[in-house]
GROMACS .gro file of C-alpha atoms in nm:
model
  352
    1MET     CA    1  12.381  -3.576  -4.129
    2ARG     CA    2  12.225  -3.879  -4.302
    3VAL     CA    3  11.865  -3.936  -4.191
    4LEU     CA    4  11.638  -4.233  -4.258
    5LEU     CA    5  11.281  -4.099  -4.266
    6THR     CA    6  10.998  -4.354  -4.252
    7GLY     CA    7  10.650  -4.249  -4.360
    8ALA     CA    8  10.819  -3.986  -4.577
    9ALA     CA    9  10.527  -3.943  -4.817
   10GLY     CA   10  10.268  -3.891  -4.545
   11PHE     CA   11  10.106  -3.573  -4.415
   12ILE     CA   12  10.368  -3.512  -4.147
   13GLY     CA   13  10.654  -3.701  -4.312
   14SER     CA   14  10.647  -3.490  -4.628
   15HIS     CA   15  10.687  -3.172  -4.422
   16ILE     CA   16  10.974  -3.326  -4.223
   17ARG     CA   17  11.150  -3.431  -4.543
   18HIS     CA   18  11.126  -3.076  -4.675
   19ILE     CA   19  11.266  -2.910  -4.363
   20MET     CA   20  11.544  -3.170  -4.321
   21GLU     CA   21  11.662  -3.125  -4.678
   22ALA     CA   22  11.637  -2.747  -4.652
   23ALA     CA   23  11.865  -2.768  -4.346
   24GLY     CA   24  12.126  -2.949  -4.556
   25HIS     CA   25  12.073  -3.304  -4.431
   26GLU     CA   26  12.069  -3.606  -4.660
   27VAL     CA   27  11.732  -3.780  -4.630
   28VAL     CA   28  11.676  -4.144  -4.719
   29ALA     CA   29  11.299  -4.137  -4.766
   30ILE     CA   30  11.084  -4.451  -4.746
   31ASP     CA   31  10.710  -4.515  -4.727
   32LEU     CA   32  10.484  -4.818  -4.773
   33MET     CA   33  10.222  -4.597  -4.946
   34LEU     CA   34   9.925  -4.753  -4.768
   35THR     CA   35   9.590  -4.698  -4.936
   36ALA     CA   36   9.446  -4.583  -4.602
   37ALA     CA   37   9.680  -4.283  -4.611
   38HIS     CA   38   9.739  -4.219  -4.982
   39GLY     CA   39   9.446  -4.369  -5.171
   40PRO     CA   40   9.455  -4.660  -5.415
   41ALA     CA   41   9.728  -4.709  -5.676
   42VAL     CA   42   9.931  -4.402  -5.581
   43ASN     CA   43  10.299  -4.420  -5.666
   44PRO     CA   44  10.558  -4.284  -5.422
   45PRO     CA   45  10.665  -3.923  -5.479
   46GLU     CA   46  10.998  -3.864  -5.647
   47GLY     CA   47  11.282  -3.954  -5.413
   48VAL     CA   48  11.069  -4.181  -5.192
   49GLU     CA   49  11.117  -4.558  -5.209
   50ARG     CA   50  10.831  -4.797  -5.136
   51ILE     CA   51  10.951  -5.002  -4.837
   52ASP     CA   52  10.767  -5.210  -4.580
   53ILE     CA   53  10.948  -5.157  -4.249
   54ARG     CA   54  10.820  -5.494  -4.129
   55VAL     CA   55  11.059  -5.665  -4.374
   56PRO     CA   56  11.403  -5.689  -4.210
   57ALA     CA   57  11.605  -5.733  -4.531
   58ALA     CA   58  11.455  -5.421  -4.685
   59LEU     CA   59  11.553  -5.215  -4.382
   60ASP     CA   60  11.906  -5.353  -4.375
   61ASN     CA   61  11.960  -5.207  -4.722
   62GLN     CA   62  11.831  -4.865  -4.616
   63LEU     CA   63  12.024  -4.821  -4.290
   64THR     CA   64  12.379  -4.813  -4.431
   65GLY     CA   65  12.555  -4.502  -4.304
   66ILE     CA   66  12.246  -4.363  -4.130
   67ASP     CA   67  12.315  -4.129  -3.836
   68VAL     CA   68  11.958  -4.099  -3.705
   69VAL     CA   69  11.620  -4.254  -3.787
   70CYS     CA   70  11.313  -4.030  -3.787
   71HIS     CA   71  11.026  -4.278  -3.753
   72GLN     CA   72  10.691  -4.139  -3.871
   73ALA     CA   73  10.543  -4.448  -4.038
   74ALA     CA   74  10.223  -4.555  -3.862
   75VAL     CA   75   9.858  -4.636  -3.908
   76VAL     CA   76   9.678  -4.342  -3.748
   77GLY     CA   77   9.337  -4.267  -3.603
   78ALA     CA   78   9.136  -4.305  -3.287
   79GLY     CA   79   9.062  -4.673  -3.332
   80VAL     CA   80   8.727  -4.643  -3.505
   81SER     CA   81   8.661  -5.015  -3.488
   82ALA     CA   82   8.792  -5.300  -3.278
   83GLN     CA   83   8.867  -5.465  -3.613
   84ASP     CA   84   9.149  -5.209  -3.657
   85ALA     CA   85   9.353  -5.359  -3.373
   86PRO     CA   86   9.557  -5.601  -3.589
   87ALA     CA   87   9.652  -5.317  -3.826
   88TYR     CA   88   9.777  -5.101  -3.540
   89ALA     CA   89   9.968  -5.389  -3.384
   90SER     CA   90  10.122  -5.495  -3.716
   91HIS     CA   91  10.220  -5.164  -3.874
   92ASN     CA   92  10.289  -4.958  -3.561
   93ASP     CA   93  10.425  -5.205  -3.310
   94LEU     CA   94  10.573  -5.490  -3.514
   95GLY     CA   95  10.706  -5.233  -3.760
   96THR     CA   96  10.881  -5.043  -3.481
   97ALA     CA   97  11.025  -5.363  -3.331
   98VAL     CA   98  11.164  -5.474  -3.668
   99LEU     CA   99  11.308  -5.126  -3.724
  100LEU     CA  100  11.482  -5.124  -3.385
  101ALA     CA  101  11.636  -5.465  -3.450
  102ALA     CA  102  11.761  -5.348  -3.790
  103MET     CA  103  11.906  -5.031  -3.636
  104THR     CA  104  12.099  -5.247  -3.389
  105ARG     CA  105  12.245  -5.459  -3.672
  106ALA     CA  106  12.343  -5.142  -3.861
  107GLY     CA  107  12.500  -4.977  -3.555
  108CYS     CA  108  12.257  -4.684  -3.568
  109ARG     CA  109  12.188  -4.570  -3.212
  110ARG     CA  110  11.965  -4.263  -3.249
  111LEU     CA  111  11.587  -4.259  -3.300
  112VAL     CA  112  11.333  -3.978  -3.320
  113LEU     CA  113  10.994  -4.140  -3.267
  114ALA     CA  114  10.656  -3.996  -3.362
  115SER     CA  115  10.433  -4.048  -3.058
  116SER     CA  116  10.107  -3.882  -2.958
  117MET     CA  117   9.922  -3.708  -2.679
  118VAL     CA  118   9.672  -3.997  -2.691
  119VAL     CA  119   9.906  -4.193  -2.464
  120TYR     CA  120   9.781  -3.979  -2.172
  121GLY     CA  121   9.420  -4.089  -2.205
  122GLU     CA  122   9.200  -3.848  -2.006
  123GLY     CA  123   9.481  -3.612  -1.913
  124LEU     CA  124   9.490  -3.425  -1.583
  125TYR     CA  125   9.222  -3.241  -1.387
  126CYS     CA  126   9.206  -3.046  -1.065
  127THR     CA  127   8.955  -2.956  -0.796
  128SER     CA  128   8.875  -2.601  -0.686
  129GLY     CA  129   9.147  -2.655  -0.425
  130PHE     CA  130   9.395  -2.725  -0.708
  131GLU     CA  131   9.446  -3.089  -0.614
  132SER     CA  132   9.555  -3.278  -0.927
  133ARG     CA  133   9.379  -3.602  -1.010
  134VAL     CA  134   9.302  -3.846  -1.287
  135PRO     CA  135   8.923  -3.843  -1.323
  136ALA     CA  136   8.680  -4.129  -1.310
  137PRO     CA  137   8.488  -4.195  -1.635
  138ARG     CA  138   8.206  -3.954  -1.704
  139ILE     CA  139   7.856  -4.071  -1.613
  140ARG     CA  140   7.616  -4.135  -1.899
  141ALA     CA  141   7.331  -3.970  -1.709
  142ASP     CA  142   7.534  -3.647  -1.692
  143LEU     CA  143   7.614  -3.666  -2.061
  144ASP     CA  144   7.250  -3.726  -2.152
  145ARG     CA  145   7.143  -3.407  -1.975
  146GLY     CA  146   7.423  -3.198  -2.122
  147PHE     CA  147   7.668  -3.191  -1.831
  148PHE     CA  148   7.997  -3.285  -1.994
  149GLU     CA  149   8.262  -3.208  -1.733
  150HIS     CA  150   8.421  -3.465  -1.506
  151ARG     CA  151   8.298  -3.451  -1.146
  152ASP     CA  152   8.480  -3.475  -0.818
  153PRO     CA  153   8.346  -3.808  -0.688
  154GLN     CA  154   8.331  -3.675  -0.331
  155THR     CA  155   8.182  -3.328  -0.381
  156GLY     CA  156   8.017  -3.360  -0.721
  157GLU     CA  157   8.176  -3.034  -0.837
  158ALA     CA  158   8.307  -2.999  -1.192
  159LEU     CA  159   8.679  -3.061  -1.229
  160GLY     CA  160   8.896  -2.815  -1.416
  161TRP     CA  161   9.169  -2.920  -1.656
  162GLU     CA  162   9.540  -2.863  -1.614
  163PRO     CA  163   9.835  -2.907  -1.852
  164VAL     CA  164   9.976  -3.257  -1.883
  165GLY     CA  165  10.348  -3.299  -1.829
  166GLU     CA  166  10.560  -3.579  -1.970
  167ASP     CA  167  10.588  -3.751  -1.631
  168THR     CA  168  10.213  -3.811  -1.622
  169PRO     CA  169  10.148  -4.190  -1.634
  170VAL     CA  170  10.030  -4.317  -1.970
  171ARG     CA  171   9.671  -4.447  -1.975
  172PRO     CA  172   9.568  -4.530  -2.333
  173ARG     CA  173   9.194  -4.532  -2.403
  174SER     CA  174   9.187  -4.629  -2.771
  175LEU     CA  175   9.342  -4.898  -2.987
  176TYR     CA  176   9.557  -4.639  -3.159
  177ALA     CA  177   9.672  -4.505  -2.821
  178ALA     CA  178   9.762  -4.856  -2.707
  179SER     CA  179   9.981  -4.898  -3.015
  180LYS     CA  180  10.160  -4.567  -2.954
  181VAL     CA  181  10.230  -4.664  -2.592
  182ALA     CA  182  10.369  -4.996  -2.715
  183GLN     CA  183  10.595  -4.812  -2.961
  184GLU     CA  184  10.729  -4.598  -2.678
  185HIS     CA  185  10.786  -4.900  -2.455
  186TYR     CA  186  10.974  -5.090  -2.728
  187ALA     CA  187  11.186  -4.785  -2.796
  188ALA     CA  188  11.260  -4.721  -2.429
  189ALA     CA  189  11.360  -5.083  -2.372
  190TRP     CA  190  11.579  -5.076  -2.684
  191ALA     CA  191  11.750  -4.758  -2.565
  192THR     CA  192  11.836  -4.926  -2.234
  193ALA     CA  193  11.948  -5.255  -2.388
  194THR     CA  194  12.171  -5.097  -2.653
  195GLU     CA  195  12.276  -4.775  -2.476
  196SER     CA  196  12.102  -4.582  -2.751
  197ALA     CA  197  11.909  -4.254  -2.760
  198VAL     CA  198  11.538  -4.210  -2.828
  199THR     CA  199  11.348  -3.881  -2.841
  200ALA     CA  200  10.973  -3.956  -2.845
  201LEU     CA  201  10.775  -3.655  -2.968
  202ARG     CA  202  10.420  -3.663  -2.833
  203TYR     CA  203  10.230  -3.467  -3.097
  204HIS     CA  204   9.911  -3.292  -2.997
  205ASN     CA  205   9.635  -3.211  -3.249
  206VAL     CA  206   9.826  -3.170  -3.576
  207TYR     CA  207   9.673  -2.978  -3.867
  208GLY     CA  208   9.793  -2.801  -4.179
  209ASP     CA  209   9.836  -2.822  -4.554
  210GLY     CA  210   9.839  -3.174  -4.695
  211MET     CA  211   9.614  -3.312  -4.422
  212PRO     CA  212   9.391  -3.601  -4.537
  213ARG     CA  213   9.033  -3.515  -4.624
  214ASP     CA  214   8.724  -3.629  -4.439
  215THR     CA  215   8.755  -3.990  -4.326
  216PRO     CA  216   8.667  -4.152  -3.991
  217TYR     CA  217   9.042  -4.142  -3.922
  218SER     CA  218   9.095  -3.771  -3.991
  219GLY     CA  219   9.155  -3.514  -3.723
  220VAL     CA  220   8.868  -3.290  -3.620
  221ALA     CA  221   9.015  -2.987  -3.800
  222ALA     CA  222   8.999  -3.176  -4.132
  223LEU     CA  223   8.643  -3.290  -4.056
  224PHE     CA  224   8.539  -2.927  -4.004
  225ARG     CA  225   8.722  -2.821  -4.321
  226SER     CA  226   8.555  -3.091  -4.526
  227ALA     CA  227   8.210  -2.987  -4.403
  228LEU     CA  228   8.277  -2.625  -4.497
  229ALA     CA  229   8.406  -2.727  -4.841
  230ALA     CA  230   8.072  -2.905  -4.893
  231GLY     CA  231   7.882  -2.590  -4.790
  232GLN     CA  232   7.775  -2.746  -4.461
  233SER     CA  233   7.804  -2.628  -4.102
  234PRO     CA  234   8.078  -2.794  -3.898
  235ARG     CA  235   7.914  -3.019  -3.640
  236VAL     CA  236   8.060  -2.975  -3.293
  237PHE     CA  237   8.000  -3.247  -3.034
  238GLU     CA  238   7.914  -3.191  -2.668
  239ASP     CA  239   7.906  -2.819  -2.585
  240GLY     CA  240   8.212  -2.722  -2.786
  241CYS     CA  241   8.409  -2.635  -2.473
  242GLN     CA  242   8.644  -2.933  -2.494
  243MET     CA  243   8.999  -2.796  -2.467
  244ARG     CA  244   9.278  -2.911  -2.697
  245ASP     CA  245   9.613  -2.791  -2.825
  246PHE     CA  246   9.632  -2.754  -3.203
  247VAL     CA  247   9.985  -2.751  -3.341
  248HIS     CA  248  10.066  -2.672  -3.704
  249VAL     CA  249  10.241  -2.939  -3.911
  250ARG     CA  250  10.525  -2.698  -3.992
  251ASP     CA  251  10.594  -2.670  -3.619
  252ILE     CA  252  10.586  -3.050  -3.594
  253ALA     CA  253  10.848  -3.064  -3.869
  254ALA     CA  254  11.062  -2.805  -3.689
  255ALA     CA  255  11.046  -3.011  -3.369
  256ASN     CA  256  11.165  -3.320  -3.555
  257LEU     CA  257  11.456  -3.126  -3.704
  258ALA     CA  258  11.553  -2.999  -3.359
  259ALA     CA  259  11.533  -3.350  -3.213
  260ALA     CA  260  11.746  -3.495  -3.494
  261GLU     CA  261  12.010  -3.226  -3.446
  262ARG     CA  262  12.024  -3.248  -3.065
  263PRO     CA  263  12.124  -3.594  -2.943
  264MET     CA  264  12.008  -3.693  -2.595
  265GLN     CA  265  12.085  -3.983  -2.369
  266GLY     CA  266  11.844  -4.269  -2.309
  267PHE     CA  267  11.471  -4.234  -2.364
  268VAL     CA  268  11.321  -3.884  -2.348
  269ALA     CA  269  10.952  -3.806  -2.414
  270LEU     CA  270  10.852  -3.451  -2.508
  271ASN     CA  271  10.516  -3.285  -2.563
  272ILE     CA  272  10.503  -3.107  -2.898
  273ALA     CA  273  10.227  -2.851  -2.878
  274SER     CA  274  10.156  -2.487  -2.944
  275GLY     CA  275  10.119  -2.407  -2.574
  276ARG     CA  276   9.804  -2.209  -2.657
  277PRO     CA  277   9.496  -2.416  -2.568
  278ILE     CA  278   9.175  -2.362  -2.762
  279ALA     CA  279   8.820  -2.495  -2.739
  280ILE     CA  280   8.693  -2.726  -3.014
  281GLY     CA  281   8.397  -2.494  -3.072
  282GLU     CA  282   8.635  -2.202  -3.125
  283VAL     CA  283   8.831  -2.407  -3.380
  284ALA     CA  284   8.508  -2.461  -3.576
  285ARG     CA  285   8.416  -2.092  -3.546
  286LEU     CA  286   8.757  -1.970  -3.667
  287LEU     CA  287   8.754  -2.208  -3.964
  288ALA     CA  288   8.398  -2.114  -4.058
  289ALA     CA  289   8.474  -1.741  -4.040
  290ALA     CA  290   8.794  -1.772  -4.245
  291HIS     CA  291   8.616  -1.991  -4.499
  292SER     CA  292   8.315  -1.755  -4.514
  293GLY     CA  293   8.102  -2.062  -4.454
  294PRO     CA  294   7.798  -2.138  -4.240
  295ASP     CA  295   7.833  -2.108  -3.864
  296PRO     CA  296   7.912  -2.422  -3.666
  297VAL     CA  297   7.632  -2.620  -3.506
  298VAL     CA  298   7.687  -2.731  -3.147
  299THR     CA  299   7.495  -3.057  -3.141
  300GLY     CA  300   7.513  -3.170  -2.779
  301GLU     CA  301   7.583  -3.518  -2.915
  302TYR     CA  302   7.856  -3.718  -2.750
  303ARG     CA  303   8.062  -4.030  -2.794
  304PRO     CA  304   8.104  -4.216  -2.463
  305GLY     CA  305   8.475  -4.286  -2.517
  306ASP     CA  306   8.575  -3.930  -2.604
  307VAL     CA  307   8.825  -3.743  -2.388
  308ARG     CA  308   8.687  -3.420  -2.241
  309HIS     CA  309   9.004  -3.209  -2.215
  310ILE     CA  310   9.366  -3.284  -2.304
  311VAL     CA  311   9.616  -2.997  -2.300
  312ALA     CA  312   9.994  -3.023  -2.287
  313SER     CA  313  10.275  -2.843  -2.115
  314PRO     CA  314  10.541  -2.778  -2.385
  315GLU     CA  315  10.800  -2.648  -2.138
  316ARG     CA  316  11.031  -2.951  -2.148
  317ALA     CA  317  11.060  -2.939  -2.529
  318HIS     CA  318  11.158  -2.574  -2.498
  319GLN     CA  319  11.420  -2.652  -2.234
  320LEU     CA  320  11.576  -2.956  -2.400
  321LEU     CA  321  11.530  -2.884  -2.771
  322GLY     CA  322  11.503  -2.508  -2.774
  323PHE     CA  323  11.173  -2.568  -2.955
  324THR     CA  324  10.882  -2.325  -2.931
  325ALA     CA  325  10.591  -2.343  -3.174
  326SER     CA  326  10.588  -2.040  -3.404
  327ILE     CA  327  10.232  -2.064  -3.538
  328GLY     CA  328   9.945  -1.982  -3.303
  329PRO     CA  329   9.602  -2.138  -3.347
  330GLU     CA  330   9.428  -1.822  -3.474
  331PRO     CA  331   9.658  -1.746  -3.771
  332GLY     CA  332   9.727  -2.113  -3.829
  333LEU     CA  333   9.361  -2.208  -3.852
  334ALA     CA  334   9.282  -1.905  -4.068
  335GLU     CA  335   9.547  -2.026  -4.312
  336PHE     CA  336   9.425  -2.386  -4.286
  337ALA     CA  337   9.077  -2.278  -4.394
  338HIS     CA  338   9.218  -2.242  -4.747
  339SER     CA  339   9.509  -2.488  -4.739
  340PRO     CA  340   9.513  -2.778  -4.987
  341LEU     CA  341   9.411  -3.114  -4.843
  342ARG     CA  342   9.498  -3.457  -4.972
  343ALA     CA  343   9.257  -3.533  -5.251
  344THR     CA  344   9.224  -3.903  -5.178
  345ALA     CA  345   9.233  -4.113  -4.865
  346GLY     CA  346   9.133  -4.468  -4.791
  347ALA     CA  347   8.808  -4.554  -4.623
  348GLY     CA  348   8.951  -4.742  -4.328
  349ALA     CA  349   9.249  -4.901  -4.160
  350PRO     CA  350   9.466  -5.121  -4.387
  351ALA     CA  351   9.482  -5.494  -4.386
  352TRP     CA  352   9.759  -5.616  -4.161
   0.00000   0.00000   0.00000
């Protein structure tokens, strides 16, 4: 199979390239090499061509004979500043639209799209009677006095979390999330218009070797790692009980390989997660213990826009792709405590 891989030099893309080639597929690897992801003046790795997917002519040359496109190229992060919006819209959304148009011209009708759990926003919660609901925003007065859970607006009781399935409506709460929803919508509309196939993989909290170092756009696992490398305690916000699903980058790569090798019809979204939820405070504790560093500090600080809990159900990916994550959070995080990180990363989102 001949695969066009965008974002091939990135954290996730480099792992996907390795597993695709190991499986015997021919990979056409392209990457824009943005400073925000790779640092200044970094040349593409061997076998990767510097291509801007927003340039139609450049894509036309790359798509000859391609069976499936694995689209990883994106500006990432939680949307640290409102000034990042043009970068997300340009690189993520315009880039995806230009790619889809080029795929149509080339007659390529299969796309594996890197999406994210951020499309769900707050996720799903339930009352003590197990009634599912999307919560109202948390109240600042509760946060100020250290009560961090969502409340039932009628009874005032704390709401529990429940796994989010792919049929849950998308409710983006950050600029980055809005761009990922837009990518999905473009891809779904393209699949309908051209009778093509799209598998959108909604990654949960990805970590592993090659992850960028401490920047405002890094994942929390890298922030904790960077603190430990500096001899400092990881700083955990709220009470540390926020639940997440941490999935190793090698499992993310395996999911992409499975999606590329198993064509589906129309647009299909799948959660890609370990299926083993873990509290943020426990992530910090495991990393600190494995690193033999100082214990985490639970600060009680909060950011008003943060999501309290977001945990996935990975059942559909198992059913449709035969994919089950192989690396649990405990061994994965213990390994990550000593894994190499990217030595250089940019300080912010790129110009658009």
